[in-house]
Tab-separated table of C-alpha atoms and ligand atoms in Angstrom:
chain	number	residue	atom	x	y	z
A	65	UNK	CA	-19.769	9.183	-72.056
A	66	UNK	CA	-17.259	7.253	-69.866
A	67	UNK	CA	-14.838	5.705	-71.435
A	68	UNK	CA	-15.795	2.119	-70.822
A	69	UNK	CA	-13.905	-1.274	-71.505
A	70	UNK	CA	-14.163	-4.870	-71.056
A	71	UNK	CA	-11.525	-7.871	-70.731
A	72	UNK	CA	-14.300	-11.130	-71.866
A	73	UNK	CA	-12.245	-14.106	-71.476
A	74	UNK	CA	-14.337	-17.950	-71.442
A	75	UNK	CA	-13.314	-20.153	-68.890
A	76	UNK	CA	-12.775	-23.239	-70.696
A	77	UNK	CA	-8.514	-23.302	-70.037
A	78	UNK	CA	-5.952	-21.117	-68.584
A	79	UNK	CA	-5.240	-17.673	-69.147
A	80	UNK	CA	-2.210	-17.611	-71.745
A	81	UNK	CA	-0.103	-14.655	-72.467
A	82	UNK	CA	-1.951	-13.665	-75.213
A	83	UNK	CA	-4.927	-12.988	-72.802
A	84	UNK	CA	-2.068	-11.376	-70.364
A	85	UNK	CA	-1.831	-8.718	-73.123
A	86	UNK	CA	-4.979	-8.055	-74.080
A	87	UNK	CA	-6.182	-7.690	-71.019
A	88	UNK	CA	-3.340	-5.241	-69.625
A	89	UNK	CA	-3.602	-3.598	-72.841
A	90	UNK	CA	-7.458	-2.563	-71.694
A	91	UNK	CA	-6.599	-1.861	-68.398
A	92	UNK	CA	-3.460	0.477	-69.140
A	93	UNK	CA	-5.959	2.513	-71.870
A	94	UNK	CA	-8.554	2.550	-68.918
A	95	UNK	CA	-6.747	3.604	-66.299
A	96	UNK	CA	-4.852	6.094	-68.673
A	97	UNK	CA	-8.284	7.625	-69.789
A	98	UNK	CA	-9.958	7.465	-66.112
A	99	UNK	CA	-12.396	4.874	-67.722
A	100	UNK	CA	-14.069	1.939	-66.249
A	101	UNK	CA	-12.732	-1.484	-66.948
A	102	UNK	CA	-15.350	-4.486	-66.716
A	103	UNK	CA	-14.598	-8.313	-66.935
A	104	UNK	CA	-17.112	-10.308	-68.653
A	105	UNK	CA	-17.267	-13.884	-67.736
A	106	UNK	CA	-18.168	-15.513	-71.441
A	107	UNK	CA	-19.606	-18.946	-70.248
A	108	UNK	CA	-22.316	-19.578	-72.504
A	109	UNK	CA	-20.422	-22.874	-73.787
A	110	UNK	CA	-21.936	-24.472	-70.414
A	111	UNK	CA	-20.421	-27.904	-72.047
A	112	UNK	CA	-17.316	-26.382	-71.589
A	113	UNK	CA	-16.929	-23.682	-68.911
A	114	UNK	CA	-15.901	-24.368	-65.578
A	115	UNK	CA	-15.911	-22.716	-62.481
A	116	UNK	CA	-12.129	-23.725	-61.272
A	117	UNK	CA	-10.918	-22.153	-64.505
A	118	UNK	CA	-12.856	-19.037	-63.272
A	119	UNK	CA	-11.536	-18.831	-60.343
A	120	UNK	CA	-8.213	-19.264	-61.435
A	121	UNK	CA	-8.152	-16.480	-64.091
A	122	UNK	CA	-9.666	-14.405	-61.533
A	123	UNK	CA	-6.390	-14.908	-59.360
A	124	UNK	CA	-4.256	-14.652	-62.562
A	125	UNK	CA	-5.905	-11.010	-63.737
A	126	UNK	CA	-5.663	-9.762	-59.918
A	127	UNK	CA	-2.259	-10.766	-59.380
A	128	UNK	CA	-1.355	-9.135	-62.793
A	129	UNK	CA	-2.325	-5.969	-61.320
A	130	UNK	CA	-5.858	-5.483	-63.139
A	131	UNK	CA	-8.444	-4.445	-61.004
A	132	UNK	CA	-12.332	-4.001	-62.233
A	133	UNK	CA	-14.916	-1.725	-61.410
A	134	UNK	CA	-18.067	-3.544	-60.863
A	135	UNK	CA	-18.890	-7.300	-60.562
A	136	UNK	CA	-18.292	-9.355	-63.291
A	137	UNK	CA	-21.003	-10.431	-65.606
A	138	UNK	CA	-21.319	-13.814	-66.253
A	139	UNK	CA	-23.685	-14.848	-69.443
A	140	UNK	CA	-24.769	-17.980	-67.958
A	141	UNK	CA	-26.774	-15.703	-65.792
A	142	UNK	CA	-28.283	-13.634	-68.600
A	143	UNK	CA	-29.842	-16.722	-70.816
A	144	UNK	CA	-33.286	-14.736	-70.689
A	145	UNK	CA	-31.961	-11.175	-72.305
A	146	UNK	CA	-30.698	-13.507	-75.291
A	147	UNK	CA	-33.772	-15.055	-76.037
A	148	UNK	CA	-35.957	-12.102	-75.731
A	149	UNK	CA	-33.623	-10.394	-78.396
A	150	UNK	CA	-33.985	-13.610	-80.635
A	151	UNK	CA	-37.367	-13.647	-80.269
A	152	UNK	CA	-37.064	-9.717	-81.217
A	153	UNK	CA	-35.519	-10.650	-84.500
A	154	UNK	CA	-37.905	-13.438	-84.985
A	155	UNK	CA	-40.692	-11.555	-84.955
A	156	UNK	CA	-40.214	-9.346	-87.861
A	157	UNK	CA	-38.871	-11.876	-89.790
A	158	UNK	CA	-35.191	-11.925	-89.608
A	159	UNK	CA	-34.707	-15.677	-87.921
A	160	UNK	CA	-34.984	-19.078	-89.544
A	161	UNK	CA	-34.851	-22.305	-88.260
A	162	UNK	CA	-31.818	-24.366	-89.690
A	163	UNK	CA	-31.904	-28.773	-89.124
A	164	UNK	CA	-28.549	-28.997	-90.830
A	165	UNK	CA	-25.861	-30.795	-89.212
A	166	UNK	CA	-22.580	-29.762	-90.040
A	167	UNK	CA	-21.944	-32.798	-92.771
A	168	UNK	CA	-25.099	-31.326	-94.684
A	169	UNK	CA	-23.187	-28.053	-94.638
A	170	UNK	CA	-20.112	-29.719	-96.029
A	171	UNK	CA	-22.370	-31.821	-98.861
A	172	UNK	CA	-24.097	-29.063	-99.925
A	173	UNK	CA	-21.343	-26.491	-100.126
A	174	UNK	CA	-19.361	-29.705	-102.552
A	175	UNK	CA	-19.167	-26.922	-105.863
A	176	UNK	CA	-17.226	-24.350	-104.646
A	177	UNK	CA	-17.798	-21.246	-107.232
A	178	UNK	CA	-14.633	-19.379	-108.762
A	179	UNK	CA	-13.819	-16.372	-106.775
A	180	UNK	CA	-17.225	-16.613	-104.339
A	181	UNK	CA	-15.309	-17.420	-100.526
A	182	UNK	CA	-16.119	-20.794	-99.068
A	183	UNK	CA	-15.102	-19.604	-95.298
A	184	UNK	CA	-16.190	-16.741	-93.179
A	185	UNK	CA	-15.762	-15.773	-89.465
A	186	UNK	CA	-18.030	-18.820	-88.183
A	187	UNK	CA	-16.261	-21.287	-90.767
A	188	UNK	CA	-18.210	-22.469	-93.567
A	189	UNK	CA	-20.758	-20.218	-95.209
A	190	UNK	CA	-24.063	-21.204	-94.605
A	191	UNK	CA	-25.213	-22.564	-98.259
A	192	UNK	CA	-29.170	-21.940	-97.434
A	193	UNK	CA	-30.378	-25.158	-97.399
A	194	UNK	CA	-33.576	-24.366	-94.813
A	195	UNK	CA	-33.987	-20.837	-95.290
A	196	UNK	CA	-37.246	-21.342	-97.046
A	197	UNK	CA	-38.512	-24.590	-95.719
A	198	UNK	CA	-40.365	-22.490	-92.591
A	199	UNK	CA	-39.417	-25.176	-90.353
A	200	UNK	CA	-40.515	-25.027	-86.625
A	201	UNK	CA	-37.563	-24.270	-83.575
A	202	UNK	CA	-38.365	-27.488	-81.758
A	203	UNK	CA	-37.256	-30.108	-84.613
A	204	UNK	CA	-34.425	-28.135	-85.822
A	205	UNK	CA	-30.782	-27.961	-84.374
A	206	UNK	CA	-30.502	-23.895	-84.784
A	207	UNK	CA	-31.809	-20.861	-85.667
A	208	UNK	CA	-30.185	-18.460	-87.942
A	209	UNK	CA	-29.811	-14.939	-89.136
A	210	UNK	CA	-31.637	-14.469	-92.850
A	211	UNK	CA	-28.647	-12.351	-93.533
A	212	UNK	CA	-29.910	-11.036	-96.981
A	213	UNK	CA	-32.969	-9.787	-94.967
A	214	UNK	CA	-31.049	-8.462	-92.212
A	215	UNK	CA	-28.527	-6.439	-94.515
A	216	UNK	CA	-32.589	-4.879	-96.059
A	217	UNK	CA	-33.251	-4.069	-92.246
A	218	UNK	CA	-30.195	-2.980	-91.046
A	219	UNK	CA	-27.778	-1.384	-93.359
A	220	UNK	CA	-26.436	1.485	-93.451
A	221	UNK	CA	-24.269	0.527	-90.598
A	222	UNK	CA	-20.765	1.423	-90.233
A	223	UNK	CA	-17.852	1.252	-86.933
A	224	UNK	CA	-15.091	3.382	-86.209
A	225	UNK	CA	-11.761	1.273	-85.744
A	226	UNK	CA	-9.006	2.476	-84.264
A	227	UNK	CA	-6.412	-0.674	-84.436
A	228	UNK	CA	-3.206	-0.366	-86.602
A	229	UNK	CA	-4.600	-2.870	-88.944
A	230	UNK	CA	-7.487	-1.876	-90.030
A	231	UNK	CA	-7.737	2.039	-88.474
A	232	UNK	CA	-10.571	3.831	-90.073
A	233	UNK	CA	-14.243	3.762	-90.653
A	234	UNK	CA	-15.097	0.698	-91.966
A	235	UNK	CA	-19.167	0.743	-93.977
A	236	UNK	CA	-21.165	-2.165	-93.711
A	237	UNK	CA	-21.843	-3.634	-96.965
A	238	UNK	CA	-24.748	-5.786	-98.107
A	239	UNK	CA	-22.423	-7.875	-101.036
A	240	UNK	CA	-19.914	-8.302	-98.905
A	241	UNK	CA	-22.491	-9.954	-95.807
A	242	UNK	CA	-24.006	-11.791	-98.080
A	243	UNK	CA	-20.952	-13.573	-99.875
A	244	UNK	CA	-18.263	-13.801	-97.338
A	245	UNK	CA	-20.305	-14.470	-93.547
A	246	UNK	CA	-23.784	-15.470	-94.609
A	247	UNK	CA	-26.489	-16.263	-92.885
A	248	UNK	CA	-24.987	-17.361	-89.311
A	249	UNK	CA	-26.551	-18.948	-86.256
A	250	UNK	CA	-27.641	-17.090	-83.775
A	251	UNK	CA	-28.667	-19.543	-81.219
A	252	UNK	CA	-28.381	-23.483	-80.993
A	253	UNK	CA	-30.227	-25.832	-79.316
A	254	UNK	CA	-28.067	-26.875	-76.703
A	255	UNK	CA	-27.232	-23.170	-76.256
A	256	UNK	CA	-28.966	-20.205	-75.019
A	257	UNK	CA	-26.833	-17.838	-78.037
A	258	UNK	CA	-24.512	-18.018	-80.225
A	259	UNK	CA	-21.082	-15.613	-79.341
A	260	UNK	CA	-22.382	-13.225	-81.363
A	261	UNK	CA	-25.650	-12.398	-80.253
A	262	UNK	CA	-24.536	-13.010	-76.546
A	263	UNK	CA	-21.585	-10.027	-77.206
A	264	UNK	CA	-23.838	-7.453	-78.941
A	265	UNK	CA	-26.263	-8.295	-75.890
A	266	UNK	CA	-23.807	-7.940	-73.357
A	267	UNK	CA	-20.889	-4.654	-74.582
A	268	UNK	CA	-24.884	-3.155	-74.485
A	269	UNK	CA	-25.769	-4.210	-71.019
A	270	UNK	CA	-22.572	-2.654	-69.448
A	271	UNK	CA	-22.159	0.375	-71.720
A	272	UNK	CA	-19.199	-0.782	-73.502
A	273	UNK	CA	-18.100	2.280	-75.495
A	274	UNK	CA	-14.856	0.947	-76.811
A	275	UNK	CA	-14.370	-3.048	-77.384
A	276	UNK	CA	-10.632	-4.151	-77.405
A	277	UNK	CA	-9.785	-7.293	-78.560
A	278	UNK	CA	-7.529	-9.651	-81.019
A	279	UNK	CA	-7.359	-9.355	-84.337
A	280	UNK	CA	-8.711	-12.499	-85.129
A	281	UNK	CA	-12.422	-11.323	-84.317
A	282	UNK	CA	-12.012	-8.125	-86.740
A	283	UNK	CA	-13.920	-10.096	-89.301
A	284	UNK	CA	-16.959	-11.020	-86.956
A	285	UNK	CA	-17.289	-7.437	-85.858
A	286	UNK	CA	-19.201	-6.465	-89.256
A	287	UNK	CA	-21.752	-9.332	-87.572
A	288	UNK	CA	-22.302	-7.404	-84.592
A	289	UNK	CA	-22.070	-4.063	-85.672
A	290	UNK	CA	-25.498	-5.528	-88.022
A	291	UNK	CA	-26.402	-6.628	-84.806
A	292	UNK	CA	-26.541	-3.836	-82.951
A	293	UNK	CA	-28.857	-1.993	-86.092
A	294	UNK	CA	-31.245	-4.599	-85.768
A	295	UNK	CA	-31.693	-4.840	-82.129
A	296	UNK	CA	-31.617	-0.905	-82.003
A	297	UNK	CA	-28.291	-1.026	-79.609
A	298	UNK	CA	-25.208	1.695	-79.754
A	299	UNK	CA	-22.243	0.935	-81.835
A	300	UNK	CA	-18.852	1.216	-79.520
A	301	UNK	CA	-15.923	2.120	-81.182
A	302	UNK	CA	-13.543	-0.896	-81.982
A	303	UNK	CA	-9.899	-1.704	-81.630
A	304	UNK	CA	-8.539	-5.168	-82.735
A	305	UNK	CA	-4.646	-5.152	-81.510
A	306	UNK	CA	-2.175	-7.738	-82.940
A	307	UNK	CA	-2.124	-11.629	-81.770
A	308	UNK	CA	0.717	-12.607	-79.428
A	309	UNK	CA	1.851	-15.505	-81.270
A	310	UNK	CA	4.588	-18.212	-80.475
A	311	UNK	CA	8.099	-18.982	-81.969
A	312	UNK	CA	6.930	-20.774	-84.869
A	313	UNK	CA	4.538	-17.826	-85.703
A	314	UNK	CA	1.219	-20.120	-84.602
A	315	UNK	CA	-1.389	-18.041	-82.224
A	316	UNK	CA	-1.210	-19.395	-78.414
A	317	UNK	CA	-4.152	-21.302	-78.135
A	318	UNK	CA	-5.932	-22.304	-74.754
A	319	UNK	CA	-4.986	-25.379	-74.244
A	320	UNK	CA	-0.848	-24.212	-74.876
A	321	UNK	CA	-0.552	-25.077	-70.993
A	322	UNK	CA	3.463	-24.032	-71.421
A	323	UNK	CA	2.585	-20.503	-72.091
A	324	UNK	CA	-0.495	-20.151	-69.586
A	325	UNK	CA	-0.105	-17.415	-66.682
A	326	UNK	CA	-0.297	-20.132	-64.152
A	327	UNK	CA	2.986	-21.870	-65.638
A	328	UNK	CA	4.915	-18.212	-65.374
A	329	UNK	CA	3.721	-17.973	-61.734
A	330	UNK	CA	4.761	-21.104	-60.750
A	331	UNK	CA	7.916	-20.725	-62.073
A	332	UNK	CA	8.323	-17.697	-60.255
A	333	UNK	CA	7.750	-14.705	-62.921
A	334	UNK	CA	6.390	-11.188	-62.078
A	335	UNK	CA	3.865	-9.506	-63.421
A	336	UNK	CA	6.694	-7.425	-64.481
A	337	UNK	CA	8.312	-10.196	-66.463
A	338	UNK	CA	5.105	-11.302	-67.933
A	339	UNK	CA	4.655	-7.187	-69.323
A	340	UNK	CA	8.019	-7.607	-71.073
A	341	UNK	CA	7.042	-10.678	-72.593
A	342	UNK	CA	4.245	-9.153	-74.265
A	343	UNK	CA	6.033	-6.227	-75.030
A	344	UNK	CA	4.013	-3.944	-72.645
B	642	LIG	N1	-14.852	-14.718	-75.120
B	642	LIG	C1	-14.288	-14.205	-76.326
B	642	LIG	C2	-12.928	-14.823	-76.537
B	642	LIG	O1	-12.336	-15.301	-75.574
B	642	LIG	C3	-14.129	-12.707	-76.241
B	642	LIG	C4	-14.756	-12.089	-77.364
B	642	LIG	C5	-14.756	-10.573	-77.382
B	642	LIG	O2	-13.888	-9.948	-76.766
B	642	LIG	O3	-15.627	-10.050	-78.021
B	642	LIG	O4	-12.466	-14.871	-77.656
């Protein structure tokens, strides 16, 4: 199988050097292994993509020297392939429909239990309010993964990871879905899929075989990897490399317009300059 790789930035804000990194950090690992490198256009926040920000990360990734080998996907133009695999999961049972608004969440998750996690990757876990109440899609604000079900369906499950944090092969376990993610949305209302059903969908659609990315979504992969079981889709191998962060330690953030690509250009950096920053 060719070695195949994606850069999947949303374009909702400049391109900042942490995006510089990991996307030259896919691109030197593609090129090195005579892969094919793919960029994914992840706009299925239509509230807050635009196309100007496209077409400027477009110019930022070209003029950094990355280069991809087919045209990009865009997930605004793929709205159908997420329902039908929602739809999949609905249909033996794996989907409920969820009217909770986020203060609900917050009331109902007031006790926090000793030594039971209050947080997982999607913030607060999901304290099962409307799992049970068999409510219809149309009045409700979501739908949502019955993740004790799921775990029954899916598991065993396991991904190979070959960052420095967490190398190895990490096992899917049931306890561990169940207390610390819970059962997260899959789609909302005012959008088509959630990020993680849209990235299982999509790494499948272009034969990802290896997903590189930050750190920071290491925790969400045991969501897709369960994912991918369900929906009967290949497993790529994962690497989550280390944030860039700023002097104070904080992650760069979109909207950190002083560190964006854009701000290095105009001041007259090279792509060169921008490698060394990174440490690249
Ligand atoms: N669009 C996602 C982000 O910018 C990329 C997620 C991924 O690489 O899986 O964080």
């Amino acid at each position: 199988m060719t070695f195949t790789t994606r850069f999947a930035p949303s374009p909702t804000g400049p391109l900042h050097l942490g995006h510089a990194y990991s996307a030259l950090l896919a691109h030197d690992l593609t090129r090195a292994s005579g892969g094919r490198f793919l960029l994914r256009i992840d706009d299925i926040d239509q509230s807050r993509a635009r196309p100007q920000w496209e077409a400027q990360l477009q110019d930022d990734l070209h003029w950094l020297g990355i280069s991809w080998d087919a045209p990009p996907r865009r997930q605004s133009e793929h709205f159908k392939d997420y329902s039908d695999a929602l739809d999949k999961l609905r249909a033996v049972g794996l989907i409920f429909e969820c009217q909770c608004t986020r203060r609900d969440i917050e009331t109902a998750a007031n006790a926090p239990q000793e030594g039971v996690p209050e947080f997982g990757p999607d913030g607060r876990i999901y304290p099962g309010t409307c799992r049970e109440l068999g409510l219809p899609p149309a009045a409700t604000t979501c739908s949502r993964l019955n993740i004790a079900r799921a775990c029954a369906a899916g598991l065993p499950a396991e991904f190979s990871e070959t960052g420095p944090r967490h190398l190895g092969l990490h096992k899917l376990a049931a306890g561990d879905l169940l207390q610390s993610v819970g059962d997260v949305v899959l789609s909302r209302r005012e959008m088509a899929a959630s990020y993680h059903l849209s990235v299982v969908i999509d790494d499948a659609a272009c034969g990802v075989t290896h997903v590189i990315r930050g750190e920071d979504l290491f925790e969400a992969t045991r969501i897709h990897v369960l994912l991918q079981s369900l929906l009967g889709l290949p497993t790529p191998v994962y690497h989550h490399h280390a944030l860039i962060r700023d002097e104070q330690g904080k992650r760069l953030a979109k909207r950190d317009d002083a560190r964006a690509i854009s701000t290095f250009r105009a001041q007259g950096a090279t792509p060169q300059d921008i490698r060394r920053m990174v440490g690249l």
